[in-house]
Each structure stands twice: as structure tokens, then as C-alpha cells.
XYZ file of C-alpha atoms in Angstrom:
527
model
C 35.924 -15.130 12.536
C 37.413 -12.045 14.416
C 34.713 -11.063 17.190
C 35.344 -7.510 18.014
C 34.615 -5.762 21.931
C 35.474 -3.893 24.634
C 37.819 -5.388 26.935
C 35.866 -6.978 30.952
C 37.817 -7.669 34.033
C 38.558 -11.618 32.649
C 40.860 -9.806 29.616
C 43.369 -8.303 32.097
C 45.405 -11.290 32.336
C 45.718 -12.095 28.275
C 46.148 -8.439 27.242
C 48.700 -8.021 29.249
C 50.615 -11.219 27.673
C 49.833 -9.869 24.210
C 51.176 -6.614 25.683
C 54.194 -8.724 26.866
C 54.657 -10.453 23.593
C 54.547 -7.602 22.398
C 56.354 -4.176 23.091
C 59.473 -6.094 25.363
C 59.738 -9.241 23.244
C 58.949 -8.520 19.795
C 60.221 -4.517 20.194
C 62.167 -3.794 23.408
C 60.457 -0.595 25.258
C 60.458 -2.920 28.427
C 62.557 -5.111 30.239
C 61.626 -8.439 29.980
C 59.638 -10.276 33.856
C 59.990 -14.118 34.857
C 55.844 -13.379 34.961
C 56.092 -12.021 30.910
C 53.654 -9.644 31.790
C 53.545 -6.210 30.441
C 50.895 -4.670 32.859
C 50.461 -1.031 30.963
C 51.013 2.752 33.365
C 48.148 3.591 32.342
C 45.480 0.602 32.927
C 43.126 1.979 35.021
C 41.969 4.768 32.806
C 42.566 2.805 30.239
C 39.804 1.458 27.802
C 40.355 -2.040 25.615
C 39.152 -2.758 22.734
C 39.856 -6.537 22.113
C 39.805 -9.059 19.103
C 39.310 -12.439 19.156
C 39.183 -15.996 17.329
C 37.225 -19.036 19.772
C 38.509 -17.166 22.834
C 42.035 -16.304 22.103
C 43.170 -12.855 21.997
C 44.744 -12.430 19.013
C 44.454 -7.961 18.951
C 44.047 -5.280 20.893
C 44.313 -1.239 21.248
C 43.737 0.629 23.986
C 42.122 4.363 24.407
C 42.048 6.934 27.163
C 40.807 9.950 27.149
C 42.467 11.446 30.698
C 44.951 14.064 30.078
C 47.668 14.812 29.753
C 48.390 12.136 27.138
C 51.656 9.647 26.502
C 52.787 12.013 23.719
C 52.355 15.044 26.014
C 53.901 13.350 28.040
C 56.869 13.370 25.623
C 56.895 16.557 24.602
C 54.160 16.557 22.037
C 52.156 19.221 21.382
C 48.319 17.509 20.341
C 46.217 19.866 18.434
C 43.435 22.292 19.555
C 40.237 19.702 19.898
C 38.756 17.149 21.940
C 40.790 13.719 21.482
C 40.874 10.578 22.589
C 45.016 8.767 22.367
C 44.930 4.545 21.208
C 48.175 2.776 22.576
C 49.060 -0.592 23.190
C 47.544 -1.275 19.196
C 48.685 -5.126 18.686
C 48.054 -8.193 17.049
C 50.299 -11.296 17.297
C 51.520 -12.424 13.745
C 48.332 -15.104 12.229
C 46.220 -12.029 12.743
C 48.677 -9.130 11.247
C 46.160 -8.404 8.059
C 44.353 -4.657 7.031
C 41.398 -6.257 7.896
C 41.650 -6.959 11.466
C 43.355 -3.614 11.405
C 39.966 -2.750 10.062
C 38.737 -4.194 12.070
C 39.641 -2.416 15.348
C 39.568 0.900 14.076
C 35.356 0.759 12.381
C 34.879 -0.307 17.034
C 37.194 2.417 17.866
C 36.365 4.923 15.667
C 32.585 4.255 16.597
C 33.065 4.217 20.618
C 35.026 7.644 19.322
C 31.982 8.505 18.055
C 30.086 7.707 20.603
C 32.276 10.172 22.710
C 31.549 12.415 21.140
C 35.508 14.036 20.290
C 36.736 14.797 17.533
C 39.704 12.521 16.738
C 41.718 10.088 17.488
C 45.788 10.423 18.555
C 48.093 7.668 17.856
C 52.415 6.928 17.911
C 52.203 4.927 15.126
C 55.660 3.012 14.042
C 57.983 3.876 11.586
C 58.272 0.392 9.378
C 54.154 0.698 9.080
C 53.599 4.666 7.914
C 51.789 3.713 4.801
C 49.419 1.233 7.029
C 48.849 3.998 8.873
C 48.677 6.774 5.779
C 46.322 4.186 4.394
C 43.997 4.572 7.013
C 43.543 8.015 7.265
C 46.068 8.696 9.795
C 48.257 11.821 8.948
C 51.142 12.652 11.271
C 51.241 16.076 13.431
C 54.543 16.242 14.666
C 58.144 14.971 14.474
C 59.234 10.692 14.978
C 59.873 10.486 18.877
C 61.794 7.695 20.590
C 64.488 5.340 20.090
C 66.371 4.508 16.945
C 65.097 0.778 17.961
C 61.643 1.853 19.075
C 60.741 4.691 16.759
C 56.996 6.292 16.112
C 55.499 9.106 14.068
C 52.239 11.396 15.771
C 49.753 11.290 13.654
C 45.930 11.823 13.911
C 42.877 10.041 12.400
C 39.789 11.894 12.407
C 36.004 9.840 11.170
C 36.224 11.371 7.772
C 39.253 10.905 6.984
C 38.937 6.989 7.954
C 36.279 6.281 6.196
C 37.315 8.713 3.335
C 41.247 6.808 3.149
C 42.702 5.102 0.467
C 41.807 2.054 2.141
C 37.823 3.291 2.959
C 37.059 2.129 -0.917
C 38.238 -1.464 -0.369
C 37.710 -1.917 3.612
C 34.893 0.533 4.742
C 31.610 -1.208 5.534
C 29.438 -2.323 2.746
C 25.596 -1.689 2.981
C 23.648 -4.721 2.531
C 21.243 -1.986 3.834
C 17.486 -1.698 2.277
C 18.219 2.155 2.334
C 20.936 3.548 1.335
C 21.567 1.406 -0.310
C 25.365 1.226 -2.064
C 25.582 3.257 -4.683
C 28.060 2.866 -8.120
C 31.245 5.126 -8.673
C 28.961 7.055 -11.347
C 25.963 7.987 -9.157
C 27.667 8.977 -6.568
C 30.004 11.462 -9.374
C 26.738 12.606 -10.622
C 25.871 13.620 -7.178
C 28.826 15.829 -6.159
C 28.399 18.210 -9.517
C 27.070 21.869 -9.223
C 23.200 22.040 -9.255
C 21.608 23.479 -12.052
C 18.283 25.241 -11.735
C 15.763 23.177 -11.507
C 13.275 25.498 -14.276
C 16.055 25.183 -16.717
C 15.053 23.144 -19.717
C 17.999 20.795 -18.773
C 16.355 20.054 -15.866
C 12.877 19.497 -17.668
C 14.047 17.378 -19.809
C 16.320 15.642 -17.317
C 12.932 14.331 -15.435
C 11.119 13.660 -18.553
C 13.421 11.322 -19.622
C 14.017 9.267 -16.126
C 9.972 9.713 -15.619
C 9.717 7.500 -19.022
C 11.669 5.290 -17.827
C 10.425 4.363 -14.861
C 7.155 4.734 -16.438
C 7.875 1.462 -18.229
C 9.649 -0.331 -15.357
C 5.942 -0.582 -13.924
C 3.901 -0.038 -16.616
C 2.067 3.139 -15.279
C 2.034 6.149 -17.806
C 2.152 8.657 -15.518
C 4.629 9.394 -13.098
C 4.960 11.963 -10.664
C 8.195 12.778 -8.744
C 8.994 14.854 -5.462
C 11.070 15.444 -2.902
C 11.223 13.024 -0.046
C 11.142 9.647 0.966
C 8.500 6.716 0.338
C 6.362 8.481 3.379
C 6.345 11.378 1.107
C 4.616 9.501 -1.435
C 1.993 7.230 0.261
C 0.958 10.294 1.808
C 0.215 12.183 -1.656
C -1.663 9.452 -2.227
C -3.968 8.678 1.289
C -6.047 11.798 0.459
C -7.716 10.011 -3.240
C -8.700 6.919 -1.870
C -12.617 7.907 -1.366
C -15.674 6.426 0.565
C -14.670 2.828 2.561
C -11.632 1.030 1.777
C -9.071 -2.280 2.933
C -5.733 -2.217 3.898
C -4.141 -5.171 3.589
C -1.444 -5.589 7.169
C 1.018 -8.099 7.007
C 3.617 -6.358 9.784
C 4.887 -3.238 10.599
C 5.337 -1.343 6.939
C 1.029 -1.892 7.124
C 0.635 -0.637 10.234
C 2.237 2.581 8.611
C -0.595 2.846 5.864
C -3.232 2.334 8.667
C -1.591 5.598 10.362
C -1.250 7.684 6.900
C -5.218 6.954 6.539
C -6.294 7.286 9.848
C -4.932 11.022 9.597
C -6.833 11.757 6.368
C -9.647 10.548 8.254
C -10.207 8.188 5.892
C -13.199 5.019 6.744
C -11.185 1.530 6.212
C -11.379 -2.276 7.158
C -7.865 -3.954 7.857
C -7.936 -8.133 6.515
C -4.929 -9.744 7.546
C -2.118 -10.789 6.150
C -0.450 -14.474 7.226
C 3.433 -14.588 7.260
C 2.662 -16.702 3.678
C 1.686 -14.042 1.756
C -2.124 -14.823 1.556
C -4.630 -13.384 2.529
C -9.370 -14.086 2.600
C -10.221 -13.332 -0.007
C -13.868 -14.096 0.964
C -13.434 -10.693 2.940
C -12.862 -8.380 0.241
C -16.028 -9.668 -1.106
C -17.745 -9.405 2.118
C -16.614 -5.360 3.080
C -17.146 -5.090 -1.131
C -14.639 -1.801 -0.479
C -14.329 1.449 -2.475
C -10.636 0.988 -2.506
C -7.466 -1.123 -1.511
C -3.972 -0.451 0.075
C -1.124 -2.813 0.736
C 2.366 -3.020 0.401
C 3.658 -5.451 -2.069
C 6.927 -6.402 -0.475
C 6.378 -6.121 3.671
C 9.822 -5.284 4.591
C 10.324 -5.833 8.493
C 9.070 -9.331 7.495
C 11.026 -9.667 4.110
C 7.477 -11.535 2.659
C 5.588 -10.636 0.070
C 2.071 -9.848 0.184
C -0.131 -11.914 -3.135
C -1.469 -9.289 -4.932
C -2.615 -12.033 -7.575
C -6.488 -11.302 -6.471
C -6.667 -7.787 -7.119
C -5.340 -8.145 -10.689
C -9.054 -9.058 -11.651
C -10.850 -7.189 -8.275
C -12.999 -3.703 -9.919
C -12.171 -1.002 -7.070
C -9.373 0.783 -6.994
C -5.901 -0.059 -5.769
C -2.856 1.336 -4.455
C 0.129 -0.329 -3.729
C 3.537 0.222 -1.701
C 5.925 -0.960 -3.676
C 9.093 1.336 -1.955
C 10.682 -2.463 -1.572
C 9.818 -4.157 -4.814
C 10.387 -1.871 -7.725
C 13.785 -3.490 -9.131
C 14.242 -6.092 -7.480
C 11.996 -8.026 -9.567
C 9.736 -7.267 -12.556
C 6.287 -6.919 -12.495
C 3.713 -5.408 -14.106
C 2.004 -2.321 -11.550
C -1.317 -1.505 -14.755
C -4.170 -3.385 -12.947
C -3.304 -0.252 -10.094
C -4.986 3.150 -9.955
C -1.127 4.544 -7.148
C 1.781 3.041 -7.074
C 4.262 4.874 -4.483
C 9.106 3.721 -4.561
C 11.549 5.916 -4.044
C 15.153 6.320 -5.282
C 17.084 5.387 -2.324
C 15.949 1.323 -2.289
C 16.747 -0.927 -5.168
C 16.644 1.665 -8.228
C 20.397 2.522 -6.506
C 20.355 5.822 -6.058
C 21.082 8.488 -3.255
C 17.257 8.928 -0.519
C 15.291 12.056 -1.052
C 13.296 11.527 -4.539
C 9.313 9.675 -4.052
C 8.131 9.037 -6.682
C 3.293 8.148 -7.097
C 2.621 6.347 -10.540
C -0.703 6.588 -11.099
C -3.161 4.887 -13.992
C -4.860 7.946 -14.672
C -3.519 11.633 -14.681
C -4.257 13.265 -10.909
C -6.747 15.909 -10.486
C -6.848 18.938 -8.216
C -7.242 18.556 -4.262
C -7.807 21.990 -2.761
C -8.117 20.134 0.549
C -4.668 18.738 0.986
C -1.416 20.726 1.060
C -0.555 22.085 -1.923
C 2.936 19.543 -1.525
C 0.378 17.229 -1.493
C -1.787 17.738 -4.699
C -0.295 15.862 -7.470
C -2.390 17.884 -9.846
C 0.417 20.688 -9.807
C 3.648 18.186 -10.371
C 3.431 19.539 -14.167
C 5.991 18.810 -14.058
C 8.244 20.538 -11.339
C 5.106 22.495 -9.012
C 8.832 22.958 -6.303
C 11.819 22.931 -6.345
C 13.512 19.685 -7.619
C 17.361 18.196 -7.088
C 19.132 18.657 -9.938
C 22.067 16.362 -9.419
C 19.460 13.975 -7.232
C 17.154 13.369 -11.041
C 20.395 13.225 -12.902
C 21.669 10.828 -10.546
C 18.827 8.891 -10.936
C 19.374 8.874 -15.304
C 22.795 7.597 -14.518
C 21.012 4.542 -12.330
C 18.187 3.331 -14.358
C 20.608 2.751 -17.011
C 23.301 1.524 -14.990
C 19.839 -1.191 -13.864
C 19.665 -3.513 -16.539
C 17.428 -6.635 -16.884
C 20.726 -8.583 -15.687
C 21.330 -6.549 -12.604
C 17.541 -6.514 -11.820
C 17.465 -10.474 -11.897
C 20.885 -10.944 -9.803
C 19.061 -9.940 -6.471
C 17.522 -13.421 -6.789
C 20.420 -15.219 -7.526
C 22.217 -13.193 -4.648
C 19.274 -13.982 -2.358
C 20.055 -17.306 -2.546
C 23.718 -17.685 -2.397
C 22.787 -15.975 1.205
C 20.386 -18.456 2.315
C 22.325 -21.129 1.218
C 25.231 -19.756 2.786
C 23.121 -19.436 6.259
C 22.084 -23.039 5.888
C 26.436 -24.520 4.944
C 27.456 -22.396 8.105
C 25.034 -24.462 10.342
C 22.999 -21.482 10.289
C 19.533 -23.379 9.157
C 16.763 -20.363 8.882
C 12.846 -20.853 8.086
C 12.455 -19.614 4.773
C 9.228 -17.891 3.330
C 7.379 -19.661 0.317
C 7.392 -16.451 -0.143
C 9.999 -14.350 0.335
C 10.819 -11.331 -1.217
C 13.777 -11.205 -2.804
C 16.189 -7.762 -2.037
C 15.411 -8.089 1.607
C 15.376 -11.329 4.236
C 14.789 -11.197 8.086
C 17.137 -12.808 10.082
C 15.637 -14.411 13.240
C 18.907 -13.780 16.293
C 18.539 -17.409 19.214
C 16.801 -16.325 22.142
C 19.524 -15.499 24.714
C 21.975 -13.785 22.170
C 21.899 -9.932 21.094
C 20.441 -8.651 17.406
C 22.294 -5.391 18.591
C 25.625 -7.113 19.191
C 25.422 -9.185 16.056
C 24.329 -6.068 13.883
C 27.378 -4.392 15.172
C 29.676 -7.026 14.796
C 29.071 -7.205 11.467
C 29.823 -3.574 11.211
C 33.064 -4.177 12.042
C 33.756 -7.225 10.162
C 32.278 -4.049 7.397
C 28.905 -4.936 5.948
C 26.232 -2.381 6.688
C 22.795 -4.505 7.928
C 19.316 -3.288 9.180
C 19.407 -3.870 13.846
C 18.511 -0.130 15.060
C 15.217 -0.062 13.709
C 12.596 -0.723 16.943
C 10.668 -3.107 15.519
C 13.781 -5.280 14.715
C 15.050 -4.345 17.870
C 11.220 -5.909 19.644
C 11.379 -8.663 17.530
C 15.473 -9.133 17.949
C 16.349 -10.321 14.653
C 19.067 -8.251 11.408
C 17.855 -7.502 7.755
C 19.948 -8.303 4.972
C 19.023 -6.775 1.547
C 20.388 -7.668 -1.696
C 19.194 -4.017 -3.502
C 22.287 -1.742 -3.672
C 25.247 -2.613 -5.411
C 25.956 -6.376 -3.757
C 27.266 -9.507 -4.846
C 26.849 -13.043 -4.769
C 30.468 -12.901 -2.659
C 28.959 -10.641 -0.325
C 26.038 -12.494 0.584
C 28.144 -15.965 0.678
C 30.269 -14.199 3.260
C 27.695 -11.866 5.237
C 25.917 -15.507 5.665
C 29.739 -17.013 6.377
C 30.061 -14.410 9.419
C 26.601 -14.275 10.897
C 26.011 -18.262 11.005
C 30.463 -18.076 12.344
C 28.941 -15.495 15.001
C 25.838 -17.548 16.335
C 27.543 -20.860 16.179
C 30.075 -19.197 18.814
C 27.683 -17.824 20.560
C 25.676 -21.413 21.405
C 28.739 -22.927 21.717
C 30.049 -24.310 24.766
C 34.206 -25.032 25.580
C 33.226 -29.013 24.523
C 33.105 -28.076 21.543
C 33.980 -30.489 18.409
C 36.111 -27.532 17.422
C 33.894 -27.195 13.586
C 33.307 -24.030 14.251
C 34.945 -22.271 11.167
C 37.758 -20.235 11.345
C 38.270 -16.993 9.246
C 40.274 -17.185 6.082
C 43.384 -15.018 6.640
C 44.036 -15.225 2.756
C 41.598 -12.910 1.686
C 42.162 -10.446 -2.001
C 43.851 -7.092 -0.827
C 44.078 -7.567 2.333
C 48.274 -7.852 3.242
C 50.349 -8.253 6.589
C 51.626 -5.973 8.405
C 54.715 -5.747 11.306
C 53.310 -4.429 14.795
C 51.306 -1.753 16.918
C 51.760 0.980 18.371
C 53.593 2.801 21.131
C 52.664 2.097 24.391
């Protein structure tokens, strides 16, 4: 695989050589020299981004923010705003593929975003105008340069890059547990003008959505709030009366504890092992009035064993935010089940659901928004586009799609193993999300960023993930077994490359250059 990163001093010789090969030997912009090195005149002001394979620089570009830009020195007027200039875009011939260019552009766009600028400008060779256009570049001045080295001043904003023609296939795919990759039909429905939330049409729409959700979780009463799963749990917490028990396996169990504390609930905590098992005898000893647990401890990617609760005689509340939609489960034994729109139900974030065995009774000592008895069916302003998109996503969520999560998770785990990364998999591994540890001495943040350049968004930026030095990959959106195999291969290769020595036997897997829809291009940008 190609690894994209900012260059350091030890990379400069390779950069000067690639600069020479491209802008002296291939594009005749500079006279040859015996050293076969070309040091850019703005070298001291440049930030270089490079792509390397097994220590070899195969792609590069330079970012420069100091004005006047080289384009301005050639008489080109730059549009108003804060810009960076890309210069010296060069890729060795074996790696001249759209995917290589996309990786560099993702890295550059992220760098530009971190600097809070409007976009980037570039001198794009006239031979590759189609390539630049597909990635969102637009001309803003007449062509410049000689007939042998003719270039067009072009600009690119972040939004233009992610909305470009190539973005439909080369933008990073979401392998997050939220927001997930939504279908085109869902995205199209979200873009329509909202209907009044008090209209009969919206009322019928909500009723249809809640009926489908009721059938999925096997509970008769569904309440729909605007917000995330957090607000659904906030609505449940004050309904848990008496002394309770919270099952805790990690980060999201801790969040239930925080919910309960904020409404002054009395409870004990039962620890859950990383195999999802817990000491049922403690439940008999404590004899609580209620039990609250997550079904999937998302921070670990494991399922908590709910079996002992099926026949337990007490109030049961379940946070099923990371399970509803990843596999079929009968929650009819529970009194409360919470979940949300932006995960395995494959809609945009913004709808929170509380499923209940009985109808909600009025609570006078909670904020009005959390009193579920007021939702008959719509209590306050509701998002009709989110409801309409929810109806579309539920139509798309067939039994086969739900069952596919297991297939995709197996494909990911097998790919990791086949590419030499053996991770320990819990017997209660969730089919919706997996946690992958990064070896000591390596950085989960670096791996997460690298995967984004490769075209995959995974979870790595949450504080609890950074502390544990792990990344997470989710199957919850519109993902495929092939995506899972590919990302598993990338992860394994990256970790192997980081741990390989100069005495490696060369067994690392190289990037397949014959990827579908990955067309070649000829040259880079002017220097």
C-alpha cells in the first residue's frame, strides 16, 4: 500500500530526485545537471506531502502558503480569500493512478482544513484537465507556460473535492458506527423541502415508521424524539424507580451510570467480563427493582449476555443503540429499549427511539421534552425529512441485509488473519463493530489518518479509543464484504510495514495497481 505523510529532512534527497525526473527529464522546464537533483526555489518555504511504498517515494506534492505564489509571480491573479498553492505534483509512472492522486488530495485537503484556509490553487497540466476536473478543480485564469509545458491555473475547495465526480467512488467510505454510509435514496429524500410536522401526511409517516420499528424490536410502543441515543437514555433514566443494577463492561456502561447519577437513582454495578458474561448470582443477592445495560459494549465490540434477563422478574432497560439492525433479536422481555437512526438503521443521525412494553405514563418532575407521555404521537417540532428518510431506510433493511453484517465481519477478520495480523476475537464479538488494537509503539491516530487517505473512515478519534490505542471498524452502513476485505488488508499491511526491518524478507503485500475504475494519468503540476 502507499503510505501518505508529511516529508521530513531525510526524505528531501528522494524529493529532489523525483522533482528532477519529472520537471527536467519528462517535462522540460529546467536544464539538466550532472547530480540529477532539482531543488525547488521555494524549498525552504514548502511543506511536502509524499506517498511511499516500502520506503520508496513514489508520489509527492508541495504546499506553500507564503505570498506571492509562483502563479502570482507569473502574472496570474488569485481569487479573493485565504489559499494554499500546490506545486511540484509528481508521481512515478508505475503509480500514476487516480487512487494515488486521490490519496494525495485527501491528505492535502485535510492539511488545508487544519490551516483554516478557503482552498488550494494549482497549475494543472493541460494534458490532465479531465483528471483535475473530476477531482473538483476549476480553472480561474487563462493557460500559462510554453507549448511544451502548458498549464492552467485551477482552484479546489474542500466542498468541491468531496462533491466532485470522482468523489462518488473515491471519497472516503464510512466504516463508522455513526454516521454511517447512507444509500442514495436516503440522501435524496433528506434533500427535499420539509413538510409541516403537524400535517396528516407526517402523522401517517410517523405511524408507519414506528410500526416497522415495533415489529423489528418486538415491543408495541415506540416514541420518537429528535436527537441522538443519548436523549433516548435521558428519557428512560427517570422512569427507573427504586434500587437498581447497571451492568458495566466499559465506556458505554459508564455512560449509563452517568445517566442514572444525574437523576439521583440508587443502584449497584455488576462488572461484565470481556466475554460478555457476568455473575448472575449478584443479581439474586442484590434483588434490584430494575436492571439497565447496553446490549453491545461498543467500545469493545462485544455483546453482553442478556440471556439471564429473559426470565428475570423486574424492570429491564436495554441500550440497543449499536445492535438494532445488525442482527435480529427479540426484545419483548424488556420494558425499555433505546436506539437511534444514524447507526445500523442506515439513516442520518437525528432521530432517537424509546421502545416500551407498556404505554408511557406522565412524569411531572422531568423536562417536558423527556416526558414520553406527551408524544401522542408528535409532541414537539419533528423533522419530516428524517422521518421520510427513515421510512426509506427501513424499506431497504431487508432480512438479507441484516444478516449480511455477520458475513462482512467474518470477511474483515479473515482478511486481517490472511494478511498476517492475528487479533484475538471474543466469542461474543458483535457483527456490527470490531475493536482492533494497534501494537505498542505504533499510533492508532496515525493508522486512522492513513486509512482516511486510502479512502476509509474508521473510528479512532474518540478519547477512549486514543487512550486504548485502538481503531474500530463498523459494518453498520451500506458496506460490502469487499470493503471489509480491503480495509482489513490495509490495516494488516500498515502494521506489518511499521514493524518490518530493513532485513525483511520482502513478503509484505504490495498495492494492486489494477484496481477497478482506477485510470492512469500522465504528469503532475507545474513547479
